[in-house]
PDB file of C-alpha atoms in Angstrom:
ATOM      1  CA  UNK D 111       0.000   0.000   0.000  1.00 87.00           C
ATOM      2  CA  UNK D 112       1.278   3.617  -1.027  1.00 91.00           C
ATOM      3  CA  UNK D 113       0.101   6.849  -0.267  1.00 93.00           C
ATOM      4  CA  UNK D 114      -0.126  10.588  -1.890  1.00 94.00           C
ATOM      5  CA  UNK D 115       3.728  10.691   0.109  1.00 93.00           C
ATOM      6  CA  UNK D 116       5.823   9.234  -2.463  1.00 92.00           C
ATOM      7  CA  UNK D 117       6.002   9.752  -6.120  1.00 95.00           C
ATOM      8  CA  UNK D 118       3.841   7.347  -8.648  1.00 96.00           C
ATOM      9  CA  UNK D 119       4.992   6.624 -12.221  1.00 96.00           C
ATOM     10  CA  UNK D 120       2.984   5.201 -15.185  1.00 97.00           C
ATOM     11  CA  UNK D 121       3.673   4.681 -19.182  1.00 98.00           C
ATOM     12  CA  UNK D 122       4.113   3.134 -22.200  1.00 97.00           C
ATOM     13  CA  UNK D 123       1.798   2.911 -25.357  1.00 98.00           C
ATOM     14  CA  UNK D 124      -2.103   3.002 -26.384  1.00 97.00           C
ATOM     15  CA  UNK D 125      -4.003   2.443 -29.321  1.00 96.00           C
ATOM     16  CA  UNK D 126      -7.961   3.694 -29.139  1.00 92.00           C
ATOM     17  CA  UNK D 127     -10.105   2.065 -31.815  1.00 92.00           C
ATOM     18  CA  UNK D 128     -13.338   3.033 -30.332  1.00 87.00           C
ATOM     19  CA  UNK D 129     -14.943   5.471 -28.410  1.00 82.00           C
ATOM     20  CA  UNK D 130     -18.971   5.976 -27.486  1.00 79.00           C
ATOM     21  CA  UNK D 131     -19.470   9.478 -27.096  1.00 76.00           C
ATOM     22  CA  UNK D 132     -19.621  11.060 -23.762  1.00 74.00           C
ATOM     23  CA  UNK D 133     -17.504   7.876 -22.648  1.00 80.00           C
ATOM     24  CA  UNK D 134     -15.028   7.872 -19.874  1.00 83.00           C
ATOM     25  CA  UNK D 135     -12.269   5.474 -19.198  1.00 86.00           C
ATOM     26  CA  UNK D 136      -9.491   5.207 -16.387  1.00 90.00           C
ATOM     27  CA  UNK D 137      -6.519   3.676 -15.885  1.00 93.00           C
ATOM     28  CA  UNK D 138      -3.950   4.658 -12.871  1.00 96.00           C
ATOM     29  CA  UNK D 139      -3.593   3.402  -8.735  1.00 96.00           C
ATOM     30  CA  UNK D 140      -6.584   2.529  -7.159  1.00 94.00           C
ATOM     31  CA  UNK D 141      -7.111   0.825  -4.098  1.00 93.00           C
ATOM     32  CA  UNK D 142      -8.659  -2.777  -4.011  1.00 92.00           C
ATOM     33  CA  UNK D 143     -11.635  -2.080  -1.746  1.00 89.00           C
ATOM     34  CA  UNK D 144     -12.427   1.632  -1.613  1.00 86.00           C
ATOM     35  CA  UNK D 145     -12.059   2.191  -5.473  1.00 81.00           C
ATOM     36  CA  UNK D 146     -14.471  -0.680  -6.193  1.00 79.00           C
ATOM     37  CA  UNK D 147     -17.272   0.358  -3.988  1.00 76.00           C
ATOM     38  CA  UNK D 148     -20.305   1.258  -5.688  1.00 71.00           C
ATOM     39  CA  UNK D 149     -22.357   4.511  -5.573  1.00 66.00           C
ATOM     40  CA  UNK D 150     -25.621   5.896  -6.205  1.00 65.00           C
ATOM     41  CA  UNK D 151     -24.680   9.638  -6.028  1.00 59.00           C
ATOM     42  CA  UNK D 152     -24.178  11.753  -8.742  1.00 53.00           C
ATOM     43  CA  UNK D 153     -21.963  13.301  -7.457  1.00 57.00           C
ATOM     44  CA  UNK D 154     -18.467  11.938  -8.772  1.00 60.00           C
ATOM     45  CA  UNK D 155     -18.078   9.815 -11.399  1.00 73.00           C
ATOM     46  CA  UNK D 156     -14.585   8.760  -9.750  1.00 82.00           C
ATOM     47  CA  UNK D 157     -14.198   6.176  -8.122  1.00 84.00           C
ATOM     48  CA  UNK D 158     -12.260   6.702  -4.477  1.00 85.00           C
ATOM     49  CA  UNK D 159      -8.640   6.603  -4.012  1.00 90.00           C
ATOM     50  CA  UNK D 160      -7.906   6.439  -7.170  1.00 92.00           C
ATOM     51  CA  UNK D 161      -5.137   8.602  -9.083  1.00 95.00           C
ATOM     52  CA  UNK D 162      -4.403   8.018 -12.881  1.00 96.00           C
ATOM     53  CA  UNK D 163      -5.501   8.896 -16.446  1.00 95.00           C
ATOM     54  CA  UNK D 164      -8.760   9.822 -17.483  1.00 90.00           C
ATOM     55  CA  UNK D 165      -9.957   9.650 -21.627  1.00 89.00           C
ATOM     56  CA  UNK D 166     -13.545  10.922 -22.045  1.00 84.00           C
ATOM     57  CA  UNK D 167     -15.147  12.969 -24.423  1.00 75.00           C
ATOM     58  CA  UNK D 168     -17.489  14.948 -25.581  1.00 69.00           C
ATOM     59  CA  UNK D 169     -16.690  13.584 -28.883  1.00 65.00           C
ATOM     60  CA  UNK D 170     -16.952  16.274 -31.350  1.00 70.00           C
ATOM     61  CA  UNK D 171     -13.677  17.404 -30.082  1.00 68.00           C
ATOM     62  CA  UNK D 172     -11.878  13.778 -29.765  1.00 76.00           C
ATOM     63  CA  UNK D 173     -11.437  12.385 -26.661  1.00 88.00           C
ATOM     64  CA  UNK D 174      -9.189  14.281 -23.496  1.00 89.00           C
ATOM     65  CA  UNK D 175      -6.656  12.643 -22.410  1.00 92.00           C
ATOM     66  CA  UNK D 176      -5.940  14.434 -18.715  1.00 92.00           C
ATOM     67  CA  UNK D 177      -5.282  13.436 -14.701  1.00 94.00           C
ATOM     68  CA  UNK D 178      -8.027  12.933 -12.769  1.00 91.00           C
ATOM     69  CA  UNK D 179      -8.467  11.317  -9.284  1.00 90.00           C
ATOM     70  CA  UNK D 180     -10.994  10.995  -6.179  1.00 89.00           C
ATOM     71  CA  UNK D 181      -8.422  10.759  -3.218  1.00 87.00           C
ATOM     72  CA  UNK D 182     -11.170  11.583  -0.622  1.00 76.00           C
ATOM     73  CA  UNK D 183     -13.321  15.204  -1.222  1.00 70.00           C
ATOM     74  CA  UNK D 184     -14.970  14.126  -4.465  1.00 71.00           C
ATOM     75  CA  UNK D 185     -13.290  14.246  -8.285  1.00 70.00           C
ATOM     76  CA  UNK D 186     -10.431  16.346  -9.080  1.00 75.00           C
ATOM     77  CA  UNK D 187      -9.258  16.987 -12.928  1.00 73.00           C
ATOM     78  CA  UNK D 188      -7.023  18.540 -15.205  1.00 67.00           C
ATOM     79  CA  UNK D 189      -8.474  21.841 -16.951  1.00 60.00           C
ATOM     80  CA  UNK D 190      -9.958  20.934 -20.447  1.00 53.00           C
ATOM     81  CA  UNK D 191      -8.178  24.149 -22.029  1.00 58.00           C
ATOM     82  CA  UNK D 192      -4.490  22.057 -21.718  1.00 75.00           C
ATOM     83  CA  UNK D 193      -5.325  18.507 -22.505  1.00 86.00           C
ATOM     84  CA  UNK D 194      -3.944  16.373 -25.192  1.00 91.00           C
ATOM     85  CA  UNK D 195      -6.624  14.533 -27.473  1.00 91.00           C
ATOM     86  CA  UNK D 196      -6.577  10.983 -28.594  1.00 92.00           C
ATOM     87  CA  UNK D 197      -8.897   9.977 -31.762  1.00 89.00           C
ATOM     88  CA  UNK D 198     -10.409   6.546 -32.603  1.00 90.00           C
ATOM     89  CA  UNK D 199      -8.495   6.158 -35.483  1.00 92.00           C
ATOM     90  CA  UNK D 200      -6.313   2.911 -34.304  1.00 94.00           C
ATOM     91  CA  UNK D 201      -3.384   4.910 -34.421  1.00 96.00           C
ATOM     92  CA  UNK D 202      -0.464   4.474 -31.399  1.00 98.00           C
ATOM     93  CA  UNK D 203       0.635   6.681 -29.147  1.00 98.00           C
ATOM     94  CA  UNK D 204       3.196   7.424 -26.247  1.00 98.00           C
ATOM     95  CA  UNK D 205       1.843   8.747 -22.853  1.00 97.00           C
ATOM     96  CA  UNK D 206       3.040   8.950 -19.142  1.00 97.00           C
ATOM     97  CA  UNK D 207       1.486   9.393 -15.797  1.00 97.00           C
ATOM     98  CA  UNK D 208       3.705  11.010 -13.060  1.00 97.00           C
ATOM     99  CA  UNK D 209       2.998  12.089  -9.457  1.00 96.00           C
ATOM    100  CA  UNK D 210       4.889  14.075  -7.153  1.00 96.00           C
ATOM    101  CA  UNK D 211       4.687  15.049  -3.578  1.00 96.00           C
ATOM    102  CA  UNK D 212       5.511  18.598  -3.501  1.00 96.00           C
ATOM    103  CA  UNK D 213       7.287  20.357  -0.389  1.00 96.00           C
ATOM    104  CA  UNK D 214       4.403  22.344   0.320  1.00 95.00           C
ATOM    105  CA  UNK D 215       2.448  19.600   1.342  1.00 94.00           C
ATOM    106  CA  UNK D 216       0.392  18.976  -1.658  1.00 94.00           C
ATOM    107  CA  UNK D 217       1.234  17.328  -4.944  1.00 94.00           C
ATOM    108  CA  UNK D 218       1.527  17.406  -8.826  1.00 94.00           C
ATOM    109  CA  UNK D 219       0.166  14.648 -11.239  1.00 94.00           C
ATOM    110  CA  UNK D 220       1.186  15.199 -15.070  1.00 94.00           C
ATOM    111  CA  UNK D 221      -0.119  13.286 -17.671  1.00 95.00           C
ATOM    112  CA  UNK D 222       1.573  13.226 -21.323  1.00 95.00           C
ATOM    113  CA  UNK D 223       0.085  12.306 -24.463  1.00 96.00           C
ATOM    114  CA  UNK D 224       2.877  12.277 -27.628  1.00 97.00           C
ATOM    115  CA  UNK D 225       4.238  14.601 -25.182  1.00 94.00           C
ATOM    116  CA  UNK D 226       1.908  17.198 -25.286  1.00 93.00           C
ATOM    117  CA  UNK D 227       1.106  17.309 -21.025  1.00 91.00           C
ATOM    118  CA  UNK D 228      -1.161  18.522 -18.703  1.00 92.00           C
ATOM    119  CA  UNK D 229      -1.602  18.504 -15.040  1.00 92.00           C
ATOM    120  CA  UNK D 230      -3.570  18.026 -12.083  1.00 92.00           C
ATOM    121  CA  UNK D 231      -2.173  20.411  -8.540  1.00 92.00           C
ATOM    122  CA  UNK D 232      -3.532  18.430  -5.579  1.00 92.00           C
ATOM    123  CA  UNK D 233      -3.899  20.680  -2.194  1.00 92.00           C
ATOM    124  CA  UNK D 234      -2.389  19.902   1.101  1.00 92.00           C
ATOM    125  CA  UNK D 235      -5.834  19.394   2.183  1.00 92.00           C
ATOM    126  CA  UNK D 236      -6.341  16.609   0.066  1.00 91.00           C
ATOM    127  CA  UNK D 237      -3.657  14.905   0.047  1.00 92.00           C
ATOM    128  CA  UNK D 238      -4.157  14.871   3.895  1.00 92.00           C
ATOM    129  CA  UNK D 239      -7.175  12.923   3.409  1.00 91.00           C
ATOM    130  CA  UNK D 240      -4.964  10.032   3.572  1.00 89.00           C
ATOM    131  CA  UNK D 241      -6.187   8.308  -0.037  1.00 91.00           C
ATOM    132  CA  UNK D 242      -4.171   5.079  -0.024  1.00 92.00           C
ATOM    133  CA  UNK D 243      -3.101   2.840  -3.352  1.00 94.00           C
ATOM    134  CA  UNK D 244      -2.593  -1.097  -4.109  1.00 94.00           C
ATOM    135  CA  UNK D 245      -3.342  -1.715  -7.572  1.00 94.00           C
ATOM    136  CA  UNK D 246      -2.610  -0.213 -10.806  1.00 95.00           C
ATOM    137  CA  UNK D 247      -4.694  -1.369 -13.716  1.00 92.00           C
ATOM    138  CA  UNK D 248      -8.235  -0.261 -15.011  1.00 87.00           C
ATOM    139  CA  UNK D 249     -10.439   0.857 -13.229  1.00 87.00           C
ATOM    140  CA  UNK D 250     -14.278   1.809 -13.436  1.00 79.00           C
ATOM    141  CA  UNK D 251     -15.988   5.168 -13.050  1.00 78.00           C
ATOM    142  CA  UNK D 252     -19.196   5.360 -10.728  1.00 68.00           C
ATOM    143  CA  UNK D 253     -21.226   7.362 -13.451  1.00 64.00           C
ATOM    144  CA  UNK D 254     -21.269   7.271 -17.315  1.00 60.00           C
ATOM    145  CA  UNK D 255     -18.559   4.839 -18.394  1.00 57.00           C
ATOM    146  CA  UNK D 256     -20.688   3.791 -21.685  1.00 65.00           C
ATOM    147  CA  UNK D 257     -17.658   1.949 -23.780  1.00 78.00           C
ATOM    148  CA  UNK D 258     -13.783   2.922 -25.411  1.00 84.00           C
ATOM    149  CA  UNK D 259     -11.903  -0.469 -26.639  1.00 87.00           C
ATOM    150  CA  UNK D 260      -8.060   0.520 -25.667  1.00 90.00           C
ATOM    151  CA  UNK D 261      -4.957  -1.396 -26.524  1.00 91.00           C
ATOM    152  CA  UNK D 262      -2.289  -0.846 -24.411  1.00 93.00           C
ATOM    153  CA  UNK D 263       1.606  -2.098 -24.590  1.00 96.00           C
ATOM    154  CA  UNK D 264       4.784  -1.684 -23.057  1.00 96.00           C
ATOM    155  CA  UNK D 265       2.865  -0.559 -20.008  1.00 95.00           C
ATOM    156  CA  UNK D 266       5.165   0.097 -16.854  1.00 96.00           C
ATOM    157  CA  UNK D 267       4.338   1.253 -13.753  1.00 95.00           C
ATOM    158  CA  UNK D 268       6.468   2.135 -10.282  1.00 92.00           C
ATOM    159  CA  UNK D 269       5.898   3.570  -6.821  1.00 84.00           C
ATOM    160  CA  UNK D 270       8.092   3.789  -3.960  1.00 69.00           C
ATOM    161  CA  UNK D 271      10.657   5.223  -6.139  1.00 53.00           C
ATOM    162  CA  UNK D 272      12.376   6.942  -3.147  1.00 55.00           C
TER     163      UNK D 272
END
């Protein structure tokens, strides 16, 4: 089990063929109970403790590819204005997920598409929630979801770097 203390690491390659519009995918750290939980409310379609990538539409623009994560007050993202796009066109592409403490308290997750980044500041009052990590992998969002059919290789992931 790791926490928001130490850094997190993610990469390698994807490939997204298909994409339902308004569809949301995630893959990052999660934890093995609290991220699986289900949940009637509206109110986040994250699932908690969970830190990673998000891919959702609207699709007339393509599909965002940005940081997201629920690590205890409710969903926190990446601002739509920076994020890199990924079409359903089959075609592959290079990304990374990285997270870093920062001294302040707080942290920093970046996520690169074909490195074209953009990034997620989480406040010391969050990360003092306390969100805690065991898995990395897929994970499910509480609300929308609908279907994206990813390929993923080369896929490397590290934590308790220090």
């Amino acid at each position: 089990t790791v926490s928001l203390d130490k850094p997190l690491v993610a990469s390698g390659k994807v490939v997204l063929r298909r994409a339902v519009s308004d569809s949301t995918a995630l893959i990052g750290f999660y934890d093995s109970k609290e991220s699986l939980k289900s949940s009637d409310s509206q109110r986040s379609g994250l699932p908690n403790s969970f830190l990673g990538v998000a891919v959702e539409g609207p699709s007339r623009d393509g599909f965002f590819v940005y940081p997201a994560g629920n690590v205890g007050s409710g969903s926190l993202a990446g601002k739509y204005g920076d994020m890199p796009q990924i079409l359903p066109d089959g075609s592959s592409h290079d990304w990374t997920f990285k997270y870093e403490p920062t001294s302040d308290g707080g942290g920093v997750a970046t996520v690169s598409l074909d490195g074209k980044g953009s990034t997620l500041v989480i406040s010391t009052a969050d990360r003092k929630l306390g969100a805690t990590f065991n898995r990395f992998g897929i994970v499910t969002t509480w609300v929308d979801g609908n279907q994206q059919l990813f390929y993923f290789d080369d896929l490397t992931y590290t934590w308790n770097q220090e």
